[in-house]
Short mmCIF file of N, CA and C in Angstrom, two decimals:
data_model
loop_
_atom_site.label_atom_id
_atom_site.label_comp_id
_atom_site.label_asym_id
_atom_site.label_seq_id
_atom_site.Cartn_x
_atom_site.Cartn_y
_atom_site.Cartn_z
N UNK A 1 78.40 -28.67 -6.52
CA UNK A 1 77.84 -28.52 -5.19
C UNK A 1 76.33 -28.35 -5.26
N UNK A 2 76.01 -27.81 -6.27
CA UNK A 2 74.73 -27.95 -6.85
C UNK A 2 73.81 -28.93 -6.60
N UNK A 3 74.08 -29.72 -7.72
CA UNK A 3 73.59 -30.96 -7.66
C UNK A 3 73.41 -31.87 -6.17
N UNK A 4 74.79 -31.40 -5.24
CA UNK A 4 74.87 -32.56 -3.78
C UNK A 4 74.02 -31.78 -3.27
N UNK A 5 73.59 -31.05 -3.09
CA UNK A 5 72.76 -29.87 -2.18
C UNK A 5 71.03 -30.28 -2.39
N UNK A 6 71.11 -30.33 -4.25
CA UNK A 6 69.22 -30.42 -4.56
C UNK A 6 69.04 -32.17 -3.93
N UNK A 7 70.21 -33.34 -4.53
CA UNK A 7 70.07 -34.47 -4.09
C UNK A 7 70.02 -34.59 -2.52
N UNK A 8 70.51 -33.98 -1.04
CA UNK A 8 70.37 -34.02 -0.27
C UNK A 8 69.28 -33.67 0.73
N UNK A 9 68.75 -32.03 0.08
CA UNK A 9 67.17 -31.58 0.18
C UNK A 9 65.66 -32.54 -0.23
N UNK A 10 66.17 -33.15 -1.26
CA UNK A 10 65.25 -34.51 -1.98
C UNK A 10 65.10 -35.38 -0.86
N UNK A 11 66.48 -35.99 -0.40
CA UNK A 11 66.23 -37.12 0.26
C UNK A 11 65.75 -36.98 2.11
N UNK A 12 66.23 -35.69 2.60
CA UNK A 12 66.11 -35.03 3.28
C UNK A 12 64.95 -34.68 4.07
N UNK A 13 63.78 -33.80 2.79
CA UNK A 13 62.56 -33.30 3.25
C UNK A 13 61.61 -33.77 2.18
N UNK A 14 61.95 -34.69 1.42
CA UNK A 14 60.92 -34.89 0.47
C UNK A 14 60.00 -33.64 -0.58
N UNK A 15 58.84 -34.49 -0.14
CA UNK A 15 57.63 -33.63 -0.61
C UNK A 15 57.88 -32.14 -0.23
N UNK A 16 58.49 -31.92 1.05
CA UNK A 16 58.08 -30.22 1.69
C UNK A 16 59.23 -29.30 0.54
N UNK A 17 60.49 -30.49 0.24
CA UNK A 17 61.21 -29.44 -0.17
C UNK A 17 60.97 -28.76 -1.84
N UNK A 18 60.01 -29.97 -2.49
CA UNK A 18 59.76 -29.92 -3.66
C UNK A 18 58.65 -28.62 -3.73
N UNK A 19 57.28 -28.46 -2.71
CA UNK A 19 56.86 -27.55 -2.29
C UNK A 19 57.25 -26.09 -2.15
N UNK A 20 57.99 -26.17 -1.59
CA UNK A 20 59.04 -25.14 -1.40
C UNK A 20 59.88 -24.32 -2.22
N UNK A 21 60.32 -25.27 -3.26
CA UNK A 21 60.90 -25.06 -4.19
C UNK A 21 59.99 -24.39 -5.17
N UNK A 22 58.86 -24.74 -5.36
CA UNK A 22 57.46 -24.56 -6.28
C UNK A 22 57.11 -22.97 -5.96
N UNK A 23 57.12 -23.57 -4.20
CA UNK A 23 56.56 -21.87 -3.97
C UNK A 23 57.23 -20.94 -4.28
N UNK A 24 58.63 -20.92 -4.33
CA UNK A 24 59.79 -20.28 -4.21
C UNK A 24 59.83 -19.63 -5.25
N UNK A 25 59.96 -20.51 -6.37
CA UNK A 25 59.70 -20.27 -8.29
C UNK A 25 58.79 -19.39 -8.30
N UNK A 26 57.73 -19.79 -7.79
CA UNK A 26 56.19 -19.05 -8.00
C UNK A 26 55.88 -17.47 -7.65
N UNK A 27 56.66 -17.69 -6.37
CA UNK A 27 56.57 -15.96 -5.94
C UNK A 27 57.49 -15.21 -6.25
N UNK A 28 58.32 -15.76 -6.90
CA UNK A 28 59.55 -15.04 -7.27
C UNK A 28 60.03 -14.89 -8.87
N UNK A 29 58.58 -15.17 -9.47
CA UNK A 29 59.39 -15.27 -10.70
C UNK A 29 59.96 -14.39 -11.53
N UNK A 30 59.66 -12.61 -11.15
CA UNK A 30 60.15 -11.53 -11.97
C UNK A 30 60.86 -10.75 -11.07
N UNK A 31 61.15 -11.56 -9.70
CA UNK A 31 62.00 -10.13 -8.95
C UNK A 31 63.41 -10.84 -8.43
N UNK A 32 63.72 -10.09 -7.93
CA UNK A 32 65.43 -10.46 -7.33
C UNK A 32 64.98 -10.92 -5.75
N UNK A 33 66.00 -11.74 -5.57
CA UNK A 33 65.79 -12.71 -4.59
C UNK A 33 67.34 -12.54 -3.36
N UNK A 34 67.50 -13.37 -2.22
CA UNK A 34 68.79 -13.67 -1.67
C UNK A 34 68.24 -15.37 -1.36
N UNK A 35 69.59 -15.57 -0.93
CA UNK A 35 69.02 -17.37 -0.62
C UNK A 35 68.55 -17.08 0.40
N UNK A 36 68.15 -16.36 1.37
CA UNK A 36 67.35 -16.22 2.40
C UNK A 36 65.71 -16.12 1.76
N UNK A 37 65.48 -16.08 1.12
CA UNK A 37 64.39 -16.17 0.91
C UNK A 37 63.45 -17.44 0.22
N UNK A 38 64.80 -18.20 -0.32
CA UNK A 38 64.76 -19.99 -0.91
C UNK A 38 64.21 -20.77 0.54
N UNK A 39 65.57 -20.33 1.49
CA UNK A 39 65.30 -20.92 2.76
C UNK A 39 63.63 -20.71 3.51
N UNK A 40 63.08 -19.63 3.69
CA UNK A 40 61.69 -19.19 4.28
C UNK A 40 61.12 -19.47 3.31
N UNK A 41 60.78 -20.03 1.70
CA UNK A 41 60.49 -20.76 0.80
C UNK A 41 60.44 -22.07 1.68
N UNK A 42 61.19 -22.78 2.04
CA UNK A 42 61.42 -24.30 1.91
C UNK A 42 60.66 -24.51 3.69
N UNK A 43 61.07 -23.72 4.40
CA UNK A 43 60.79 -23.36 5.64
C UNK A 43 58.93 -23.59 6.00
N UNK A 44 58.29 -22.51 5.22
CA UNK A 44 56.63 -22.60 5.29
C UNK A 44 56.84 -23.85 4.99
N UNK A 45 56.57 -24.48 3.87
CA UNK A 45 56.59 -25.93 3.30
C UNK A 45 56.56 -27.12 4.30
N UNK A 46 58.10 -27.14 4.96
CA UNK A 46 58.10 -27.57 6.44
C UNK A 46 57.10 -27.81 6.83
N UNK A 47 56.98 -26.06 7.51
CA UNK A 47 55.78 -26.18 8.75
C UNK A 47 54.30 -26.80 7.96
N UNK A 48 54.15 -26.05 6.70
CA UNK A 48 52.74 -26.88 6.66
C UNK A 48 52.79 -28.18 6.52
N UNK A 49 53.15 -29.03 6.51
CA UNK A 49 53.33 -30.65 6.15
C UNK A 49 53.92 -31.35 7.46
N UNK A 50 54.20 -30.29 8.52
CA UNK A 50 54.29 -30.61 9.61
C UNK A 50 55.47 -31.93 9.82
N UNK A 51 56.65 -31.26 9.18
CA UNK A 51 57.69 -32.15 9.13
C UNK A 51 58.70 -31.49 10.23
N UNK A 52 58.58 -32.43 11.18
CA UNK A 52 59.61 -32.27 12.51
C UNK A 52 61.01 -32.04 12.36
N UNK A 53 61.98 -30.91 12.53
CA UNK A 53 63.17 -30.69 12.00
C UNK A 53 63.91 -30.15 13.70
N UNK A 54 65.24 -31.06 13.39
CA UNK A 54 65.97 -30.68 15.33
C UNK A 54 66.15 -28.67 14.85
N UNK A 55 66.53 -28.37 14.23
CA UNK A 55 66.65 -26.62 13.73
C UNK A 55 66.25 -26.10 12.34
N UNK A 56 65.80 -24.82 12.67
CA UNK A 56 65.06 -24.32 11.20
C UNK A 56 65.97 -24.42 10.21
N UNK A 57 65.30 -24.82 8.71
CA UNK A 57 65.81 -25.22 7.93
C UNK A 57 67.00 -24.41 7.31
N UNK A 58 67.53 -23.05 7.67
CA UNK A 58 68.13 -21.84 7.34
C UNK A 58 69.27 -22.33 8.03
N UNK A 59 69.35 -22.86 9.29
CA UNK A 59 70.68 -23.00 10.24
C UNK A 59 71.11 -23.79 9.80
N UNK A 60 70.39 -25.50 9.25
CA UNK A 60 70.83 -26.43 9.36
C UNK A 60 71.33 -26.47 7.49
N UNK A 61 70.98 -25.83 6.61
CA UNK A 61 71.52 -25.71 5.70
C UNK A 61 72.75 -24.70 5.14
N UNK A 62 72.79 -23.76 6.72
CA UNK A 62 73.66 -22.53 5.78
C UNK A 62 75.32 -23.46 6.91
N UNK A 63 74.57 -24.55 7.59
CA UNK A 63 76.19 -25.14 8.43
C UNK A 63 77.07 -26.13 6.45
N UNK A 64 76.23 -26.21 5.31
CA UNK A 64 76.45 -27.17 4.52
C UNK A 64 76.64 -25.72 3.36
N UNK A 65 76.14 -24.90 2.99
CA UNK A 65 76.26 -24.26 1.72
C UNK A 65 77.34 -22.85 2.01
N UNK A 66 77.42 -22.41 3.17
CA UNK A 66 78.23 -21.19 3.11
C UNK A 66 79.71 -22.09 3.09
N UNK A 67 79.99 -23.27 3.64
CA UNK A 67 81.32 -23.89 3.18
C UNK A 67 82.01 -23.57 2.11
N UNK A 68 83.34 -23.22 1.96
CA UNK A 68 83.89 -23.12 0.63
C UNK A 68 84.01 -24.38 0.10
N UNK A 69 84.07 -24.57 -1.31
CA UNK A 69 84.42 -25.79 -2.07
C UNK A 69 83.31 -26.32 -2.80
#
């Protein structure tokens, strides 16, 4: 699920999500985290690159990852 999730974010948001991801690593690299905080990671990214999304990136990803399976 891994893998369908990073391949879908790729094709998804591009550049913002790779950003995001960067920032994410970056500010986080010696402390404990929740995926809420990946999401407001990927989220700024978004907004600065000014990539138009129908809902914040937290809603429209937790309808795909809190799924079982």
């Amino acid at each position: 699920k891994g893998a369908a999730l990073h391949e879908m974010m790729v094709s998804f948001l591009g550049r913002a999500y790779f950003n995001g991801c960067h920032d994410y690593l970056h500010e986080n690299l010696n402390g404990n985290v929740r995926n809420d905080d990946f999401w407001a990671a990927v989220q700024r990214a978004v907004d600065d690159l000014g990539v138009a999304l129908p809902a914040p990136v937290k809603t429209i990803m937790d309808t795909f990852v809190l799924q079982p399976g």
